[in-house]
Amino acid sequence: MIKKVAILANGGDVSGFNAVIRAIVKTAENNGIECYGFIDGYNGLLKNDYVKLSTANDQSASGILPKGGSIIGSSTNANVFNYKVEENGQIVYKDLSDICVENVKKDGFDCLFTLGGDGTQKSARDFSTKGINVIGVPKTIDNDVACTEITFGYNTAVSVATEALDRLHTTGETHHRIMVLEVMGRYAGWIALESAIAGGADIALIPEIPYDINKAVKKINKRRKAGKQFSVVVVAEGAAPKDGEITIMGKRDNGVGVDNTKLGGVGQVVARELEKLTGLEARNTTLGYMQRGGTPTAFDRVLSTKYGSKAMELAIEGKYGVLTVIKNGKLDYVSLEDVVGKNTKIGAVSGNTAESNIRRVTMDHDLVKTARNIGICLGD
Ligand code: F6P
């Protein structure tokens, strides 16, 4: 019987982190298991920096269900298998994972819950290979973790984008403008596509479909002929024109062996081109971190709670080296081996690290078909 478990939250934050933490802690407490949280993701694991999480004693994990962010922090630059350290005034990268393994063993943690996206789960798989009992929970607003139909945090991001589109609609209509909304999602267009449908956008440009700007122009002109002098466009940050490149804002410093591309700016590019080609005024709004912060939707609170309680249930059953997932609409789990690595079976493409996969929008997905059926232009 397990007695003591630990949680870490890693990668870019999402709404729902705390709801997962709370669900793990509550399920643990109901089974007489002690729960701890490493501070700032894998950084805390490396430094052996952790706190007790409880709803019964110090109340640290109580009242956190609607709270955005993560009460135990999170880190976007903690690849402990290739960690940045300063040695003799020089920056070098080292594999410090053995220190983490030692920390987990030394303090007697029976299981480690890793809340994170593809990069986090890749490290989780590697810790599992090193003999640590790991259970992953799929997080990211991008909804691109392989093998699951949905990640926690995604629904909130879509809701925020949808509200933004509703607001852009009224100002666009008033001033007869083209309103462009740039949303996040890196190399997967889930947020853009789903919010375009939810927010009644006319055009959605996603990374999976290299766009032809003339197709967007055609759609806008068709609307003008029908008496509609405004249009609403959603652009995913990773969308690129056919025969063109993605728009990059700069570089992140998330370590080596990870994707450090800082995406952003394509919304402005699209707005400028549409203005030039249609003669209508166009404005861009970049939604940015609004999509990640703040309170989770009811859907995300429930999904996060399901994921957290399932993860703890799996730990009690001794099923390790797995990721909680939603498969065919049902709460389930898969081996971390299926989620990361060069796994061609799942048809995913390379994600945040060379060895992690991401789930992208496929052309036969319901969302693509629905968007096309109702006349949303996807730029092709
Ligand atoms: O992966 C989540 C995400 O929000 C992406 O949509 C975005 O490209 C990226 O993180 C931004 O990362 P950072 O927090 O490093 O700016």
Short mmCIF file of C-alpha atoms and ligand atoms in Angstrom, two decimals:
data_model
loop_
_atom_site.label_atom_id
_atom_site.label_comp_id
_atom_site.label_asym_id
_atom_site.label_seq_id
_atom_site.Cartn_x
_atom_site.Cartn_y
_atom_site.Cartn_z
CA MET A 1 0.00 0.00 0.00
CA ILE A 2 1.40 3.41 -0.93
CA LYS A 3 1.80 6.01 1.81
CA LYS A 4 3.36 9.14 0.39
CA VAL A 5 3.07 10.78 -3.04
CA ALA A 6 4.25 14.00 -4.67
CA ILE A 7 2.93 16.26 -7.39
CA LEU A 8 4.75 18.60 -9.73
CA ALA A 9 3.30 21.08 -12.21
CA ASN A 10 5.54 21.80 -15.17
CA GLY A 11 5.51 23.88 -18.36
CA GLY A 12 3.43 26.93 -19.26
CA ASP A 13 0.61 27.44 -16.78
CA VAL A 14 -3.05 26.77 -17.54
CA SER A 15 -6.33 27.24 -15.69
CA GLY A 16 -7.00 23.93 -14.00
CA PHE A 17 -3.60 23.15 -12.47
CA ASN A 18 -4.98 23.75 -8.97
CA ALA A 19 -8.12 21.74 -9.65
CA VAL A 20 -5.96 18.71 -10.53
CA ILE A 21 -3.78 19.24 -7.44
CA ARG A 22 -6.87 19.47 -5.23
CA ALA A 23 -8.37 16.29 -6.70
CA ILE A 24 -5.15 14.32 -6.17
CA VAL A 25 -4.86 15.58 -2.59
CA LYS A 26 -8.50 14.85 -1.75
CA THR A 27 -8.39 11.35 -3.24
CA ALA A 28 -5.10 10.72 -1.44
CA GLU A 29 -6.51 11.91 1.89
CA ASN A 30 -9.58 9.75 1.49
CA ASN A 31 -7.24 6.79 1.21
CA GLY A 32 -4.93 7.73 4.07
CA ILE A 33 -2.08 8.80 1.77
CA GLU A 34 0.13 11.84 2.40
CA CYS A 35 0.58 14.30 -0.42
CA TYR A 36 3.39 16.76 -1.19
CA GLY A 37 4.07 19.24 -3.96
CA PHE A 38 7.45 20.03 -5.53
CA ILE A 39 7.89 23.77 -6.09
CA ASP A 40 8.31 25.08 -9.64
CA GLY A 41 8.07 21.81 -11.49
CA TYR A 42 11.18 19.76 -12.18
CA ASN A 43 13.25 22.57 -10.61
CA GLY A 44 11.75 21.66 -7.24
CA LEU A 45 12.48 18.00 -7.82
CA LEU A 46 16.10 18.83 -8.49
CA LYS A 47 16.44 21.08 -5.44
CA ASN A 48 14.33 18.77 -3.29
CA ASP A 49 12.11 21.74 -2.56
CA TYR A 50 8.64 20.59 -1.62
CA VAL A 51 5.70 21.43 0.64
CA LYS A 52 3.01 19.36 2.32
CA LEU A 53 -0.34 19.60 0.57
CA SER A 54 -3.44 19.04 2.59
CA THR A 55 -7.03 20.07 2.93
CA ALA A 56 -7.30 18.84 6.51
CA ASN A 57 -4.40 20.45 8.38
CA ASP A 58 -2.79 23.57 6.98
CA GLN A 59 -5.53 24.07 4.36
CA SER A 60 -2.90 24.64 1.59
CA ALA A 61 -4.89 22.68 -0.98
CA SER A 62 -8.25 23.93 0.16
CA GLY A 63 -10.29 26.59 -1.64
CA ILE A 64 -8.13 26.37 -4.74
CA LEU A 65 -10.61 24.90 -7.23
CA PRO A 66 -11.44 28.21 -8.96
CA LYS A 67 -7.96 29.69 -8.58
CA GLY A 68 -5.83 30.26 -11.72
CA GLY A 69 -2.13 29.45 -11.87
CA SER A 70 -0.53 26.77 -9.72
CA ILE A 71 -0.14 26.91 -5.93
CA ILE A 72 3.12 24.96 -6.29
CA GLY A 73 4.39 27.04 -9.21
CA SER A 74 5.50 25.67 -12.56
CA SER A 75 8.60 25.93 -14.69
CA THR A 76 9.18 26.31 -18.41
CA ASN A 77 12.95 25.87 -18.27
CA ALA A 78 13.60 22.80 -16.17
CA ASN A 79 14.85 20.04 -18.44
CA VAL A 80 16.74 18.19 -15.71
CA PHE A 81 18.11 15.74 -18.30
CA ASN A 82 19.94 18.65 -19.91
CA TYR A 83 20.11 21.29 -17.20
CA LYS A 84 21.79 24.68 -17.47
CA VAL A 85 24.52 25.11 -14.85
CA GLU A 86 27.38 27.53 -14.36
CA GLU A 87 30.78 25.90 -13.93
CA ASN A 88 33.96 27.94 -13.64
CA GLY A 89 32.20 30.95 -15.11
CA GLN A 90 30.97 28.92 -18.08
CA ILE A 91 27.42 27.82 -18.93
CA VAL A 92 27.26 24.07 -19.44
CA TYR A 93 24.38 21.63 -19.76
CA LYS A 94 24.27 18.51 -17.60
CA ASP A 95 22.11 15.50 -17.00
CA LEU A 96 21.06 15.98 -13.36
CA SER A 97 18.23 13.49 -13.40
CA ASP A 98 20.00 11.11 -11.01
CA ILE A 99 19.84 13.78 -8.29
CA CYS A 100 16.07 13.90 -8.81
CA VAL A 101 15.80 10.11 -8.63
CA GLU A 102 17.81 10.18 -5.40
CA ASN A 103 15.51 12.88 -3.94
CA VAL A 104 12.39 10.86 -4.70
CA LYS A 105 13.87 7.68 -3.20
CA LYS A 106 15.52 9.31 -0.19
CA ASP A 107 12.32 10.93 1.03
CA GLY A 108 10.23 7.86 0.28
CA PHE A 109 7.79 9.10 -2.33
CA ASP A 110 5.87 6.11 -3.67
CA CYS A 111 4.64 7.96 -6.73
CA LEU A 112 5.29 11.18 -8.61
CA PHE A 113 2.45 12.89 -10.51
CA THR A 114 3.67 14.97 -13.44
CA LEU A 115 1.19 17.60 -14.60
CA GLY A 116 2.34 18.88 -17.96
CA GLY A 117 2.50 18.83 -21.73
CA ASP A 118 4.56 16.81 -24.20
CA GLY A 119 7.97 17.94 -22.91
CA THR A 120 7.02 17.27 -19.29
CA GLN A 121 5.69 13.80 -20.14
CA LYS A 122 8.86 13.02 -22.08
CA SER A 123 10.87 13.65 -18.90
CA ALA A 124 8.26 11.66 -16.94
CA ARG A 125 8.79 8.70 -19.27
CA ASP A 126 12.54 9.00 -18.76
CA PHE A 127 12.11 9.01 -14.96
CA SER A 128 9.89 5.97 -15.30
CA THR A 129 12.73 4.25 -17.19
CA LYS A 130 14.99 5.16 -14.28
CA GLY A 131 12.71 3.29 -11.89
CA ILE A 132 10.52 6.07 -10.49
CA ASN A 133 6.78 5.40 -10.23
CA VAL A 134 5.36 8.14 -12.43
CA ILE A 135 1.83 9.02 -13.46
CA GLY A 136 1.31 11.86 -15.94
CA VAL A 137 -1.67 14.18 -16.29
CA PRO A 138 -2.03 15.92 -19.68
CA LYS A 139 -1.94 19.71 -19.45
CA THR A 140 -1.77 22.47 -22.04
CA ILE A 141 -4.01 25.13 -23.51
CA ASP A 142 -2.81 23.91 -26.93
CA ASN A 143 -4.67 20.56 -26.59
CA ASP A 144 -1.82 18.86 -28.40
CA VAL A 145 -0.74 16.08 -26.02
CA ALA A 146 -0.69 12.82 -27.96
CA CYS A 147 -3.11 9.97 -27.12
CA THR A 148 -5.75 12.08 -25.38
CA GLU A 149 -8.74 13.81 -26.87
CA ILE A 150 -8.46 16.71 -24.47
CA THR A 151 -6.00 18.31 -22.08
CA PHE A 152 -6.97 20.37 -19.05
CA GLY A 153 -6.72 24.12 -19.59
CA TYR A 154 -7.77 23.93 -23.22
CA ASN A 155 -11.48 24.54 -22.68
CA THR A 156 -10.76 27.68 -20.66
CA ALA A 157 -8.48 29.00 -23.41
CA VAL A 158 -11.20 28.38 -26.00
CA SER A 159 -13.73 30.18 -23.80
CA VAL A 160 -11.47 33.20 -23.40
CA ALA A 161 -10.87 33.30 -27.18
CA THR A 162 -14.60 32.95 -27.82
CA GLU A 163 -15.41 35.86 -25.53
CA ALA A 164 -12.75 37.92 -27.31
CA LEU A 165 -14.35 37.08 -30.67
CA ASP A 166 -17.78 38.13 -29.42
CA ARG A 167 -16.31 41.47 -28.39
CA LEU A 168 -14.40 41.91 -31.65
CA HIS A 169 -17.58 41.19 -33.57
CA THR A 170 -19.45 44.20 -32.23
CA THR A 171 -16.60 46.66 -32.69
CA GLY A 172 -15.83 45.24 -36.16
CA GLU A 173 -19.44 45.52 -37.23
CA THR A 174 -19.72 49.09 -35.94
CA HIS A 175 -16.65 50.33 -37.83
CA HIS A 176 -16.91 48.09 -40.91
CA ARG A 177 -13.52 46.59 -40.22
CA ILE A 178 -11.74 43.28 -40.50
CA MET A 179 -10.95 42.13 -36.96
CA VAL A 180 -8.12 39.65 -36.60
CA LEU A 181 -7.57 37.68 -33.39
CA GLU A 182 -4.23 35.93 -32.91
CA VAL A 183 -4.49 33.00 -30.52
CA MET A 184 -1.93 30.58 -29.09
CA GLY A 185 -1.50 26.91 -29.94
CA ARG A 186 2.04 26.71 -31.35
CA TYR A 187 1.90 23.99 -34.03
CA ALA A 188 -1.66 22.83 -33.40
CA GLY A 189 -4.75 24.80 -34.43
CA TRP A 190 -7.24 23.47 -31.88
CA ILE A 191 -7.81 26.77 -30.05
CA ALA A 192 -8.16 28.71 -33.31
CA LEU A 193 -10.52 26.22 -34.90
CA GLU A 194 -12.79 25.61 -31.95
CA SER A 195 -13.03 29.26 -30.95
CA ALA A 196 -13.72 30.20 -34.57
CA ILE A 197 -16.73 27.90 -34.52
CA ALA A 198 -17.83 29.00 -31.04
CA GLY A 199 -17.30 32.69 -31.79
CA GLY A 200 -18.81 32.73 -35.30
CA ALA A 201 -15.61 33.75 -37.08
CA ASP A 202 -15.55 33.91 -40.88
CA ILE A 203 -11.97 32.78 -41.38
CA ALA A 204 -9.69 30.52 -39.31
CA LEU A 205 -6.04 30.07 -40.21
CA ILE A 206 -4.35 27.13 -38.52
CA PRO A 207 -0.82 25.67 -38.62
CA GLU A 208 -2.05 22.43 -40.18
CA ILE A 209 -3.32 24.21 -43.32
CA PRO A 210 -0.81 26.55 -45.00
CA TYR A 211 -2.98 29.47 -46.03
CA ASP A 212 -3.52 31.32 -49.27
CA ILE A 213 -4.36 34.91 -48.30
CA ASN A 214 -6.36 35.28 -51.52
CA LYS A 215 -8.81 32.68 -50.25
CA ALA A 216 -9.41 34.83 -47.18
CA VAL A 217 -9.83 37.90 -49.40
CA LYS A 218 -12.37 36.02 -51.51
CA LYS A 219 -14.37 35.13 -48.40
CA ILE A 220 -14.35 38.75 -47.18
CA ASN A 221 -15.44 40.04 -50.61
CA LYS A 222 -18.23 37.48 -50.76
CA ARG A 223 -19.48 38.77 -47.42
CA ARG A 224 -19.32 42.36 -48.69
CA LYS A 225 -21.42 41.43 -51.71
CA ALA A 226 -23.93 39.97 -49.29
CA GLY A 227 -24.02 43.33 -47.48
CA LYS A 228 -21.67 42.49 -44.62
CA GLN A 229 -19.03 45.16 -44.34
CA PHE A 230 -17.01 43.50 -41.61
CA SER A 231 -15.30 40.14 -41.07
CA VAL A 232 -13.79 38.30 -38.13
CA VAL A 233 -10.61 36.26 -38.56
CA VAL A 234 -8.89 33.92 -36.08
CA VAL A 235 -5.22 33.17 -36.68
CA ALA A 236 -3.24 30.59 -34.74
CA GLU A 237 0.24 31.85 -33.80
CA GLY A 238 1.81 29.00 -35.78
CA ALA A 239 -0.18 29.57 -38.99
CA ALA A 240 1.95 30.18 -42.08
CA PRO A 241 1.26 31.08 -45.69
CA LYS A 242 1.76 28.34 -48.24
CA ASP A 243 5.29 28.68 -49.58
CA GLY A 244 6.03 30.91 -46.58
CA GLU A 245 7.45 30.76 -43.08
CA ILE A 246 5.88 30.96 -39.63
CA THR A 247 6.17 34.37 -37.95
CA ILE A 248 8.63 34.40 -35.08
CA MET A 249 8.93 37.00 -32.34
CA GLY A 250 12.23 35.82 -30.94
CA LYS A 251 13.78 33.10 -28.85
CA ARG A 252 12.84 31.68 -25.46
CA ASP A 253 15.44 30.39 -23.03
CA ASN A 254 13.94 27.06 -22.06
CA GLY A 255 17.23 25.17 -22.23
CA VAL A 256 18.80 23.00 -24.89
CA GLY A 257 17.08 20.14 -26.65
CA VAL A 258 13.72 21.90 -26.50
CA ASP A 259 11.89 24.13 -28.95
CA ASN A 260 12.88 27.67 -28.04
CA THR A 261 10.99 29.40 -30.82
CA LYS A 262 8.91 32.30 -29.52
CA LEU A 263 5.98 32.47 -31.89
CA GLY A 264 3.88 35.58 -32.48
CA GLY A 265 3.13 38.35 -34.95
CA VAL A 266 1.24 36.49 -37.66
CA GLY A 267 -2.03 38.24 -36.69
CA GLN A 268 -0.50 41.60 -37.53
CA VAL A 269 0.92 40.24 -40.80
CA VAL A 270 -2.48 38.87 -41.83
CA ALA A 271 -4.28 42.10 -40.83
CA ARG A 272 -1.89 44.21 -42.92
CA GLU A 273 -2.23 41.96 -45.96
CA LEU A 274 -6.02 41.84 -45.75
CA GLU A 275 -6.18 45.63 -45.43
CA LYS A 276 -4.03 46.02 -48.53
CA LEU A 277 -5.91 43.44 -50.59
CA THR A 278 -9.50 44.34 -49.61
CA GLY A 279 -9.26 48.08 -49.05
CA LEU A 280 -11.09 47.61 -45.74
CA GLU A 281 -9.53 48.72 -42.49
CA ALA A 282 -8.12 45.82 -40.48
CA ARG A 283 -7.08 45.58 -36.84
CA ASN A 284 -5.23 42.84 -35.01
CA THR A 285 -5.63 41.79 -31.39
CA THR A 286 -3.19 39.32 -29.87
CA LEU A 287 -4.82 37.45 -27.02
CA GLY A 288 -1.60 36.08 -25.49
CA TYR A 289 -1.46 35.01 -21.85
CA MET A 290 -5.11 35.93 -21.23
CA GLN A 291 -5.73 32.40 -22.52
CA ARG A 292 -3.71 30.82 -19.71
CA GLY A 293 -4.52 32.86 -16.62
CA GLY A 294 -7.52 33.16 -14.35
CA THR A 295 -10.28 30.89 -13.25
CA PRO A 296 -11.03 27.64 -15.11
CA THR A 297 -14.37 27.02 -16.80
CA ALA A 298 -16.78 24.55 -15.21
CA PHE A 299 -15.74 22.06 -17.90
CA ASP A 300 -12.06 22.39 -17.00
CA ARG A 301 -12.79 22.13 -13.28
CA VAL A 302 -14.60 18.86 -13.87
CA LEU A 303 -12.02 17.50 -16.35
CA SER A 304 -9.15 18.44 -14.02
CA THR A 305 -10.91 16.80 -11.09
CA LYS A 306 -11.53 13.65 -13.13
CA TYR A 307 -7.89 13.54 -14.23
CA GLY A 308 -6.57 14.16 -10.70
CA SER A 309 -8.75 11.55 -9.02
CA LYS A 310 -8.03 9.01 -11.78
CA ALA A 311 -4.29 9.60 -11.40
CA MET A 312 -4.50 8.89 -7.67
CA GLU A 313 -6.69 5.85 -8.32
CA LEU A 314 -4.04 4.48 -10.70
CA ALA A 315 -1.35 5.04 -8.07
CA ILE A 316 -3.37 3.06 -5.54
CA GLU A 317 -3.71 0.27 -8.13
CA GLY A 318 0.03 0.39 -8.76
CA LYS A 319 -0.30 1.30 -12.45
CA TYR A 320 2.75 3.41 -13.19
CA GLY A 321 4.49 4.79 -16.25
CA VAL A 322 1.15 5.96 -17.60
CA LEU A 323 -0.75 9.09 -18.58
CA THR A 324 -4.40 9.74 -17.73
CA VAL A 325 -6.33 10.39 -20.93
CA ILE A 326 -9.77 10.80 -22.42
CA LYS A 327 -10.21 8.10 -25.06
CA ASN A 328 -13.45 7.75 -27.01
CA GLY A 329 -14.96 10.22 -24.57
CA LYS A 330 -14.05 8.09 -21.55
CA LEU A 331 -11.57 8.56 -18.71
CA ASP A 332 -8.72 6.11 -19.26
CA TYR A 333 -4.94 5.79 -19.24
CA VAL A 334 -2.18 4.90 -21.71
CA SER A 335 1.46 3.98 -21.36
CA LEU A 336 3.82 6.97 -21.38
CA GLU A 337 5.76 5.03 -24.01
CA ASP A 338 2.86 5.54 -26.39
CA VAL A 339 2.76 9.27 -25.68
CA VAL A 340 6.41 10.16 -26.18
CA GLY A 341 9.31 8.80 -28.16
CA LYS A 342 9.43 8.41 -31.88
CA ASN A 343 6.05 6.79 -31.91
CA THR A 344 4.77 6.73 -35.47
CA LYS A 345 1.74 4.63 -34.49
CA ILE A 346 -0.19 7.67 -33.32
CA GLY A 347 0.62 9.75 -36.38
CA ALA A 348 1.88 12.63 -34.25
CA VAL A 349 4.63 15.04 -35.18
CA SER A 350 7.62 16.15 -33.18
CA GLY A 351 6.76 18.41 -30.27
CA ASN A 352 8.67 20.47 -27.74
CA THR A 353 11.61 18.07 -27.75
CA ALA A 354 12.94 15.87 -30.53
CA GLU A 355 11.53 12.89 -28.71
CA SER A 356 8.07 14.14 -27.87
CA ASN A 357 5.05 13.99 -30.11
CA ILE A 358 2.16 16.38 -30.41
CA ARG A 359 -1.38 15.81 -31.59
CA ARG A 360 -2.37 18.11 -34.41
CA VAL A 361 -5.69 18.81 -36.09
CA THR A 362 -6.39 16.20 -38.77
CA MET A 363 -8.36 16.99 -41.89
CA ASP A 364 -11.01 14.36 -41.12
CA HIS A 365 -11.72 15.79 -37.66
CA ASP A 366 -15.30 16.84 -36.90
CA LEU A 367 -14.18 20.40 -36.19
CA VAL A 368 -12.65 20.76 -39.67
CA LYS A 369 -15.72 19.29 -41.34
CA THR A 370 -18.06 21.45 -39.28
CA ALA A 371 -16.09 24.59 -40.03
CA ARG A 372 -16.11 23.87 -43.75
CA ASN A 373 -19.83 22.96 -43.76
CA ILE A 374 -20.83 26.29 -42.27
CA GLY A 375 -18.56 28.22 -44.62
CA ILE A 376 -15.65 29.16 -42.38
CA CYS A 377 -12.72 29.76 -44.72
CA LEU A 378 -9.66 27.78 -43.62
CA GLY A 379 -7.37 29.51 -46.07
CA ASP A 380 -7.25 26.68 -48.60
O1 F6P B 1 2.35 25.65 -24.94
C1 F6P B 1 1.57 26.61 -24.33
C2 F6P B 1 1.90 27.98 -24.84
O2 F6P B 1 1.04 28.91 -24.22
C3 F6P B 1 1.88 28.12 -26.35
O3 F6P B 1 0.58 28.22 -26.85
C4 F6P B 1 2.77 29.31 -26.57
O4 F6P B 1 3.38 29.32 -27.82
C5 F6P B 1 3.81 29.10 -25.50
O5 F6P B 1 3.23 28.32 -24.49
C6 F6P B 1 4.34 30.38 -24.90
O6 F6P B 1 5.36 30.02 -24.04
P1 F6P B 1 6.08 30.97 -23.00
O7 F6P B 1 5.34 30.79 -21.69
O8 F6P B 1 7.47 30.43 -22.91
O9 F6P B 1 6.01 32.36 -23.51
#
